[in-house]
Coordinates of C-alpha atoms in Angstrom, one line a residue:
X1 CA -126.1 -6.3 -22.4
X2 CA -123.5 -4.3 -24.7
X3 CA -121.0 -6.7 -23.6
X4 CA -123.0 -9.8 -24.0
X5 CA -124.2 -8.9 -27.6
X6 CA -120.4 -7.9 -28.5
X7 CA -119.2 -11.5 -27.4
X8 CA -122.0 -12.7 -29.3
X9 CA -121.1 -11.2 -32.0
X10 CA -117.3 -11.7 -32.0
X11 CA -117.5 -15.6 -30.7
X12 CA -120.5 -17.0 -32.5
X13 CA -123.1 -19.0 -30.2
X14 CA -121.1 -21.7 -29.4
X15 CA -117.7 -20.1 -28.3
X16 CA -120.4 -17.4 -26.5
X17 CA -121.8 -20.6 -24.6
X18 CA -118.1 -22.1 -23.9
X19 CA -117.0 -18.2 -22.4
X20 CA -120.3 -18.2 -20.1
X21 CA -119.2 -21.7 -18.8
X22 CA -115.5 -20.9 -18.0
X23 CA -117.3 -17.4 -16.2
X24 CA -119.5 -19.6 -14.0
X25 CA -116.4 -22.1 -13.4
X26 CA -114.8 -19.2 -11.8
X27 CA -117.7 -17.8 -10.3
X28 CA -118.8 -21.0 -8.7
X29 CA -115.3 -21.7 -7.5
X30 CA -114.9 -18.3 -6.0
X31 CA -117.9 -18.4 -4.0
X32 CA -117.3 -21.8 -2.4
X33 CA -113.8 -21.0 -1.5
X34 CA -115.5 -17.8 0.2
X35 CA -118.0 -20.1 1.8
X36 CA -115.6 -22.9 3.2
X37 CA -114.3 -22.7 6.7
X38 CA -111.2 -24.8 6.7
X39 CA -107.9 -24.1 4.7
X40 CA -107.5 -27.4 3.5
X41 CA -111.0 -27.6 1.7
X42 CA -110.2 -23.7 0.1
X43 CA -107.1 -24.9 -1.2
X44 CA -108.8 -28.2 -3.0
X45 CA -111.5 -25.5 -4.4
X46 CA -108.7 -23.5 -5.4
X47 CA -106.5 -25.9 -7.2
X48 CA -109.7 -27.4 -8.9
X49 CA -111.1 -24.1 -10.4
X50 CA -107.8 -22.8 -11.3
X51 CA -106.7 -26.3 -13.1
X52 CA -110.2 -26.2 -14.7
X53 CA -110.0 -22.8 -16.1
X54 CA -106.4 -23.2 -17.5
X55 CA -107.1 -26.7 -18.8
X56 CA -110.1 -24.7 -21.1
X57 CA -107.0 -22.5 -22.2
X58 CA -104.9 -25.4 -23.1
X59 CA -107.5 -27.3 -25.1
X60 CA -108.8 -24.6 -27.3
X61 CA -105.7 -22.4 -27.5
X62 CA -103.3 -25.5 -28.1
X63 CA -105.6 -27.7 -30.2
X64 CA -103.5 -28.4 -32.8
X65 CA -100.6 -29.1 -30.8
X66 CA -102.6 -31.8 -28.8
X67 CA -105.0 -33.0 -31.7
X68 CA -104.3 -36.5 -31.4
X69 CA -105.2 -36.4 -27.6
X70 CA -108.5 -34.3 -28.4
X71 CA -109.6 -37.3 -31.0
X72 CA -108.9 -39.9 -28.6
X73 CA -111.1 -37.8 -25.6
X74 CA -113.6 -37.2 -29.0
X75 CA -114.1 -40.6 -29.8
X76 CA -114.2 -41.9 -26.3
X77 CA -117.5 -39.5 -25.6
X78 CA -118.5 -40.3 -29.4
X79 CA -117.8 -36.8 -30.8
X80 CA -117.3 -36.6 -34.4
X81 CA -113.9 -36.3 -35.3
X82 CA -114.8 -33.5 -37.6
X83 CA -115.8 -31.5 -34.9
X84 CA -112.8 -31.7 -32.7
X85 CA -110.7 -31.0 -35.8
X86 CA -112.7 -27.7 -36.8
X87 CA -112.7 -26.6 -33.1
X88 CA -113.0 -22.8 -33.0
X89 CA -111.0 -20.8 -30.4
X90 CA -113.2 -18.4 -28.0
X91 CA -112.4 -14.6 -28.8
X92 CA -110.4 -13.5 -26.0
X93 CA -110.0 -16.5 -24.1
X94 CA -105.8 -15.9 -23.4
X95 CA -107.1 -12.6 -21.3
X96 CA -110.2 -13.6 -19.9
X97 CA -108.6 -16.7 -18.6
X98 CA -106.1 -14.9 -16.5
X99 CA -108.6 -12.1 -15.3
X100 CA -111.1 -15.1 -14.0
X101 CA -108.0 -16.9 -12.2
X102 CA -106.5 -14.0 -11.0
X103 CA -110.1 -13.0 -9.2
X104 CA -110.4 -16.8 -7.8
X105 CA -106.9 -16.3 -6.3
X106 CA -107.4 -12.8 -5.2
X107 CA -110.8 -14.2 -3.5
X108 CA -108.4 -16.9 -1.8
X109 CA -106.0 -14.5 -0.5
X110 CA -109.1 -12.3 0.4
X111 CA -107.7 -9.6 -1.7
X112 CA -111.0 -8.8 -2.7
X113 CA -114.8 -9.4 -1.7
X114 CA -116.7 -12.3 -3.5
X115 CA -119.0 -11.1 -6.0
X116 CA -122.3 -12.8 -5.2
X117 CA -124.6 -11.3 -8.0
X118 CA -123.3 -13.5 -11.0
X119 CA -124.6 -10.7 -13.4
X120 CA -122.3 -8.0 -11.7
X121 CA -119.7 -10.4 -12.0
X122 CA -120.3 -11.3 -15.9
X123 CA -120.0 -7.9 -16.7
X124 CA -116.8 -7.3 -14.6
X125 CA -115.5 -11.0 -16.8
X126 CA -116.6 -9.9 -20.2
X127 CA -116.5 -6.2 -20.1
X128 CA -116.1 -5.7 -23.8
X129 CA -113.4 -3.1 -24.3
X130 CA -110.9 -4.9 -22.3
X131 CA -112.3 -8.9 -23.6
X132 CA -110.0 -9.3 -27.0
X133 CA -106.5 -8.0 -25.9
X134 CA -106.4 -6.8 -22.2
X135 CA -105.8 -5.2 -19.9
X136 CA -105.8 -8.1 -17.3
X137 CA -107.8 -6.2 -14.8
X138 CA -108.7 -6.9 -11.3
X139 CA -111.8 -7.2 -9.5
X140 CA -110.7 -4.7 -7.2
X141 CA -110.0 -1.8 -9.7
X142 CA -113.1 -2.2 -11.4
X143 CA -115.9 -3.5 -9.7
X144 CA -117.1 -0.1 -8.2
X145 CA -117.0 1.4 -11.6
X146 CA -119.1 -0.9 -13.3
X147 CA -121.7 -0.8 -10.8
X148 CA -121.5 2.9 -10.6
X149 CA -125.0 5.3 -11.2
X150 CA -123.3 8.5 -11.6
X151 CA -123.7 10.3 -15.1
X152 CA -120.8 10.3 -17.4
X153 CA -118.7 12.8 -17.3
X154 CA -118.5 15.1 -20.9
X155 CA -114.5 15.5 -20.0
X156 CA -114.2 11.8 -20.1
X157 CA -116.1 11.7 -23.3
X158 CA -113.6 14.3 -24.8
X159 CA -110.7 12.3 -23.7
X160 CA -111.8 9.1 -24.7
X161 CA -112.7 10.3 -28.3
X162 CA -109.0 12.0 -28.5
X163 CA -107.2 8.6 -27.1
X164 CA -109.3 6.4 -29.5
X165 CA -108.1 8.7 -32.2
X166 CA -104.8 8.8 -31.3
X167 CA -104.8 5.0 -31.2
X168 CA -106.5 4.7 -34.6
X169 CA -103.6 7.3 -35.7
X170 CA -100.5 4.9 -34.5
X171 CA -102.5 1.8 -35.8
X172 CA -103.5 3.1 -39.3
X173 CA -100.5 5.5 -40.1
X174 CA -97.6 4.2 -38.2
X175 CA -98.1 0.3 -37.3
X176 CA -99.7 -0.7 -40.7
X177 CA -97.8 1.3 -42.9
X178 CA -94.4 -0.3 -41.3
X179 CA -96.2 -3.5 -41.7
X180 CA -96.3 -3.4 -45.3
X181 CA -93.0 -2.2 -45.3
X182 CA -91.8 -5.1 -43.1
X183 CA -93.5 -7.8 -45.1
X184 CA -92.4 -6.7 -48.2
X185 CA -88.5 -7.3 -46.8
X186 CA -89.2 -10.5 -45.2
X187 CA -91.6 -12.5 -47.5
X188 CA -89.1 -12.3 -50.5
X189 CA -86.6 -14.5 -48.9
X190 CA -84.2 -14.4 -46.4
X191 CA -81.3 -15.5 -48.6
X192 CA -82.2 -13.0 -51.5
X193 CA -82.1 -10.1 -49.2
X194 CA -78.8 -7.8 -48.0
X195 CA -78.4 -8.3 -44.6
X196 CA -78.8 -4.4 -44.3
X197 CA -82.0 -4.6 -45.2
X198 CA -83.0 -7.3 -42.7
X199 CA -81.7 -5.3 -40.1
X200 CA -83.9 -2.5 -41.3
X201 CA -87.0 -5.0 -41.4
X202 CA -86.2 -5.8 -38.0
X203 CA -85.6 -2.2 -36.3
X204 CA -89.1 -1.5 -38.0
X205 CA -90.8 -4.3 -37.0
X206 CA -89.8 -3.2 -33.2
X207 CA -91.7 0.3 -33.7
X208 CA -94.5 -1.7 -35.3
X209 CA -95.1 -3.3 -32.5
X210 CA -94.8 -0.4 -30.5
X211 CA -97.3 1.4 -32.3
X212 CA -99.6 -1.5 -33.0
X213 CA -100.0 -2.7 -29.0
X214 CA -100.1 0.8 -27.5
X215 CA -102.8 1.9 -30.4
X216 CA -105.0 -0.9 -29.2
X217 CA -104.4 -0.1 -25.6
X218 CA -105.5 3.4 -26.3
X219 CA -108.3 2.5 -28.4
X220 CA -109.5 0.2 -25.4
X221 CA -109.0 2.6 -23.0
X222 CA -110.5 5.3 -24.5
X223 CA -113.6 3.5 -25.5
X224 CA -113.6 2.6 -21.7
X225 CA -113.1 6.3 -20.5
X226 CA -116.2 7.6 -22.6
X227 CA -117.9 5.4 -20.5
X228 CA -116.6 7.2 -17.2
X229 CA -114.8 3.6 -16.5
X230 CA -111.1 4.0 -16.2
X231 CA -108.8 0.9 -16.8
X232 CA -105.6 0.6 -15.3
X233 CA -102.9 1.5 -18.0
X234 CA -101.2 -1.3 -20.0
X235 CA -98.6 0.2 -21.5
X236 CA -96.1 3.0 -20.4
X237 CA -93.4 3.9 -23.1
X238 CA -91.3 0.8 -22.9
X239 CA -88.4 1.9 -25.5
X240 CA -87.5 4.7 -22.7
X241 CA -86.3 1.4 -20.4
X242 CA -82.6 1.2 -19.2
X243 CA -83.1 -2.3 -18.0
X244 CA -84.8 -5.3 -19.1
X245 CA -86.6 -5.4 -15.6
X246 CA -87.9 -1.7 -16.3
X247 CA -89.0 -3.0 -20.0
X248 CA -91.2 -5.9 -19.0
X249 CA -92.6 -3.5 -16.2
X250 CA -93.6 -0.8 -18.6
X251 CA -94.8 -3.5 -21.6
X252 CA -98.0 -4.9 -21.2
X253 CA -98.3 -3.7 -17.5
X254 CA -100.9 -6.0 -16.1
X255 CA -99.8 -9.1 -17.5
X256 CA -96.5 -8.4 -15.7
X257 CA -98.0 -7.8 -12.6
X258 CA -100.2 -10.9 -13.2
X259 CA -96.8 -13.0 -13.7
X260 CA -95.1 -11.3 -10.6
X261 CA -98.1 -11.9 -8.4
X262 CA -99.3 -15.3 -9.1
X263 CA -96.3 -17.0 -10.1
X264 CA -92.9 -15.1 -9.5
X265 CA -93.7 -14.7 -5.6
X266 CA -95.8 -17.8 -5.1
X267 CA -92.8 -19.9 -6.8
X268 CA -89.8 -17.7 -5.4
X269 CA -91.4 -18.2 -1.7
X270 CA -92.4 -21.9 -2.2
X271 CA -90.7 -24.7 0.0
X272 CA -89.2 -26.9 -2.5
X273 CA -87.1 -23.5 -4.2
X274 CA -86.3 -22.2 -0.2
X275 CA -85.2 -26.0 0.2
X276 CA -82.7 -25.6 -2.5
X277 CA -81.6 -21.9 -1.5
X278 CA -80.9 -23.3 1.8
X279 CA -79.1 -26.6 0.6
X280 CA -76.4 -24.5 -1.8
X281 CA -75.8 -22.3 0.8
X282 CA -74.7 -25.0 3.2
X283 CA -73.0 -27.3 0.5
X284 CA -72.1 -24.8 -2.1
X285 CA -69.5 -21.9 -3.1
X286 CA -72.0 -20.7 -5.1
X287 CA -74.0 -17.2 -4.3
X288 CA -77.2 -18.9 -3.6
X289 CA -79.4 -15.9 -3.0
X290 CA -80.0 -15.4 -6.9
X291 CA -81.1 -19.3 -7.6
X292 CA -84.4 -18.8 -6.3
X293 CA -84.9 -15.5 -8.5
X294 CA -83.6 -17.5 -11.2
X295 CA -85.6 -20.8 -10.5
X296 CA -89.0 -18.3 -10.7
X297 CA -87.5 -16.5 -13.6
X298 CA -87.5 -20.0 -15.6
X299 CA -90.9 -20.6 -14.6
X300 CA -92.4 -17.5 -15.0
X301 CA -91.3 -17.4 -18.4
X302 CA -92.1 -20.8 -19.7
X303 CA -95.9 -19.7 -18.5
X304 CA -95.4 -16.8 -20.9
X305 CA -93.5 -18.6 -23.9
X306 CA -96.5 -21.1 -23.5
X307 CA -99.2 -18.2 -23.2
X308 CA -97.6 -16.6 -26.4
X309 CA -97.8 -20.0 -28.4
X310 CA -96.4 -23.6 -28.2
X311 CA -94.5 -23.1 -31.7
X312 CA -90.7 -23.7 -31.3
X313 CA -89.8 -20.0 -32.4
X314 CA -92.4 -18.6 -29.8
X315 CA -91.2 -20.8 -27.3
X316 CA -87.4 -19.5 -27.7
X317 CA -88.3 -15.9 -28.5
X318 CA -90.7 -15.1 -25.9
X319 CA -89.5 -17.6 -23.1
X320 CA -85.6 -18.2 -23.2
X321 CA -84.4 -15.2 -24.6
X322 CA -85.9 -12.8 -22.3
X323 CA -84.9 -15.3 -19.2
X324 CA -81.6 -15.3 -20.6
X325 CA -81.7 -11.6 -20.2
X326 CA -82.8 -11.0 -16.9
X327 CA -80.6 -13.8 -15.6
X328 CA -77.7 -11.7 -17.2
X329 CA -79.0 -8.5 -16.2
X330 CA -79.1 -9.8 -12.4
X331 CA -75.6 -11.1 -12.3
X332 CA -73.9 -8.2 -14.4
X333 CA -76.1 -5.8 -11.8
X334 CA -73.6 -7.4 -8.9
X335 CA -71.0 -5.7 -10.6
X336 CA -72.7 -2.6 -12.0
X337 CA -73.9 -1.1 -8.5
X338 CA -70.2 -1.0 -7.4
X339 CA -69.6 1.2 -10.3
X340 CA -73.0 3.2 -9.4
X341 CA -71.7 3.5 -5.6
X342 CA -68.2 5.0 -7.1
X343 CA -69.7 7.5 -9.9
X344 CA -73.4 8.4 -8.0
X345 CA -74.4 10.8 -10.7
X346 CA -73.7 8.1 -13.6
X347 CA -77.3 6.8 -13.6
X348 CA -78.6 10.3 -13.8
X349 CA -76.2 11.2 -17.1
X350 CA -78.5 11.6 -20.0
X351 CA -76.2 10.3 -22.5
X352 CA -75.7 7.1 -20.2
X353 CA -79.5 6.8 -20.1
X354 CA -79.8 7.1 -23.9
X355 CA -77.0 4.5 -24.2
X356 CA -78.5 2.0 -22.0
X357 CA -81.9 2.8 -23.9
X358 CA -80.4 2.0 -27.4
X359 CA -78.7 -1.2 -25.8
X360 CA -81.9 -2.8 -24.4
X361 CA -83.5 -2.3 -27.8
X362 CA -80.5 -3.6 -29.8
X363 CA -81.0 -6.6 -27.9
X364 CA -84.9 -6.8 -28.0
X365 CA -84.3 -6.9 -31.5
X366 CA -83.2 -10.7 -31.4
X367 CA -86.3 -11.2 -29.3
X368 CA -88.4 -9.4 -32.5
X369 CA -86.5 -11.8 -35.1
X370 CA -88.7 -15.0 -33.9
X371 CA -91.9 -12.9 -34.2
X372 CA -91.4 -12.1 -37.7
X373 CA -89.8 -15.5 -38.9
X374 CA -92.1 -18.6 -40.0
X375 CA -89.8 -20.8 -37.8
X376 CA -87.0 -21.6 -35.5
X377 CA -84.4 -22.2 -38.1
X378 CA -85.5 -19.3 -40.1
X379 CA -84.6 -17.2 -36.8
X380 CA -80.9 -18.5 -36.4
X381 CA -80.3 -18.1 -40.0
X382 CA -81.0 -14.6 -39.6
X383 CA -78.6 -13.8 -36.7
X384 CA -75.9 -16.3 -38.3
X385 CA -76.2 -13.8 -41.8
X386 CA -76.7 -10.7 -39.9
X387 CA -73.5 -11.4 -37.4
X388 CA -71.1 -13.3 -40.0
X389 CA -72.0 -12.1 -43.4
X390 CA -73.1 -8.2 -43.0
X391 CA -74.2 -6.7 -46.4
X392 CA -74.6 -2.9 -46.5
X393 CA -75.9 -3.1 -50.0
X394 CA -78.8 -1.4 -49.5
X395 CA -82.3 -1.8 -51.5
X396 CA -85.1 0.6 -50.6
X397 CA -87.1 -0.8 -53.3
X398 CA -89.5 -1.7 -50.4
X399 CA -90.2 1.8 -49.7
X400 CA -92.3 4.1 -51.6
X401 CA -91.8 7.8 -51.6
X402 CA -94.7 8.3 -49.2
X403 CA -93.1 5.8 -46.6
X404 CA -89.9 7.4 -46.7
X405 CA -91.5 10.3 -45.3
X406 CA -94.2 9.3 -43.4
X407 CA -92.9 6.2 -41.4
X408 CA -89.9 8.7 -40.2
X409 CA -92.5 11.6 -39.0
X410 CA -95.0 9.1 -37.6
X411 CA -92.2 7.6 -35.5
X412 CA -90.9 11.3 -34.1
X413 CA -94.2 12.3 -33.6
X414 CA -95.0 9.1 -31.1
X415 CA -92.0 9.6 -29.6
X416 CA -92.6 13.2 -29.1
X417 CA -95.6 12.3 -27.4
X418 CA -94.6 9.7 -25.3
X419 CA -91.3 11.6 -23.9
X420 CA -94.2 14.3 -22.6
X421 CA -95.8 11.7 -20.8
X422 CA -92.3 9.6 -19.5
X423 CA -92.1 13.3 -18.0
X424 CA -95.1 12.8 -15.9
X425 CA -97.2 15.3 -17.6
X426 CA -100.8 15.3 -17.0
X427 CA -102.3 14.9 -20.7
X428 CA -105.7 14.7 -19.8
X429 CA -105.5 17.6 -17.1
X430 CA -103.9 19.9 -19.7
X431 CA -106.4 18.7 -22.6
X432 CA -109.7 19.0 -20.6
X433 CA -108.8 21.7 -18.3
X434 CA -106.7 24.3 -19.7
X435 CA -107.0 24.3 -23.6
X436 CA -110.0 26.1 -24.8
X437 CA -113.2 23.8 -26.3
X438 CA -112.3 25.2 -29.7
X439 CA -109.2 24.0 -29.6
X440 CA -110.6 20.4 -28.6
X441 CA -112.4 20.4 -31.9
X442 CA -109.4 21.6 -34.1
X443 CA -107.1 18.9 -32.7
X444 CA -109.5 16.6 -33.4
X445 CA -110.3 17.8 -37.1
X446 CA -106.2 17.2 -37.2
X447 CA -106.2 14.0 -36.3
X448 CA -109.2 13.0 -38.3
X449 CA -107.6 14.5 -41.3
X450 CA -104.1 13.1 -41.2
X451 CA -105.4 9.5 -40.7
X452 CA -107.8 10.1 -43.8
X453 CA -104.5 11.6 -45.7
X454 CA -102.2 9.2 -44.7
X455 CA -103.8 6.3 -43.1
X456 CA -103.5 3.0 -45.1
X457 CA -107.3 1.7 -45.6
X458 CA -109.6 1.1 -48.1
X459 CA -111.0 -1.8 -50.6
X460 CA -107.6 -3.1 -51.8
X461 CA -106.3 -2.7 -48.5
X462 CA -105.5 -6.0 -46.4
X463 CA -106.1 -5.0 -42.7
X464 CA -103.4 -6.1 -40.4
X465 CA -104.7 -7.4 -37.4
X466 CA -103.5 -6.2 -34.2
X467 CA -100.4 -8.3 -33.3
X468 CA -101.8 -8.8 -29.5
X469 CA -105.2 -10.4 -31.0
X470 CA -103.4 -13.4 -32.2
X471 CA -102.8 -14.4 -28.8

């Protein structure tokens, strides 16, 4: 009931109905897949259901790009043009569509059992903490937890509150404070800024995104923890990655696993791709082993670019660049594995690993440029200015005195906690079982005091939406 009320509150009556219809489509599709006795019928129902779900996503999310088509369809069904132009996108549609698609495919693959009780399935589909920004859960991950009658554990509430406050700290004290600085740099106009300022802005934006998205996940998972429901982790210290493969396995983990299980491997093992590989092995001198992987990368990141948005800057920044990075990584790996074989201790060397992390972050900054800029041309102009006309005349007017202290301190504190987590320390076990209760209250009060003292909020503050909420 709480999830239904939340969905109605954030969506409004019309989008609430749209969402229930999408859930119903997936429910009926999965049910008939489970009841079908022939593979041919199952395939037809699967294709029809998945197509209907993605058609709904594209219809709402990309309305402005396909507006002429929508108007044409609206005219055919005698729908007023004003209604078509003012269509509202249902809240969380990008995330729950993938959840519904994953469920239908898992039923088809017999990875999970079909849920015949519609209300139980509805709860799984629109469970309110995950609705707006993920994680993208699988039916097997939460079905038993959601239906469990066991009493809520007090330790879950303890740790859930701590995680919520830690997320609020990262959002209000780090992400939103950095956002104000980044906006002050880039809203003044690119041509007017020394390139060193642009570099600082891009570097800081990476940590803004890091703090913002991880804050959202901490709040979501913390709320769910308070109900005794453990959602899958969705963010695992991506800036400690030593390669791009590792980075995308750590950033938005559940969407990565969706891409891997429902797009990458099906494309990789498909007959057309295998045919291309066999042809190249027979008639070409190039290494054909990589070709199916590269084709799969291209399909995955094309989908990722469309999912993030059809604007040219996002298609380039979230599709083409990551795809190029991964392809080049695979090509270079053919040579580096020979070096690693010769120098076996190199990969364990701390200085070498730190250099790899810095290199990954440096190249990621080129991706982040296309999140910040308003269009593709501006992104290329920024890269051109940084590479060809680097200017070190630093102007720190966009920082106030508090920012110069709070932002670096917040980033260091964030990284310290992530280093502890990177070392596989069970923070929940330490907090709940090894620290006296009186210190629980002290830690919570310290966090609340820091948020109230250094967070950005109040009547004159224009709140910054969570970055991933726009998707």
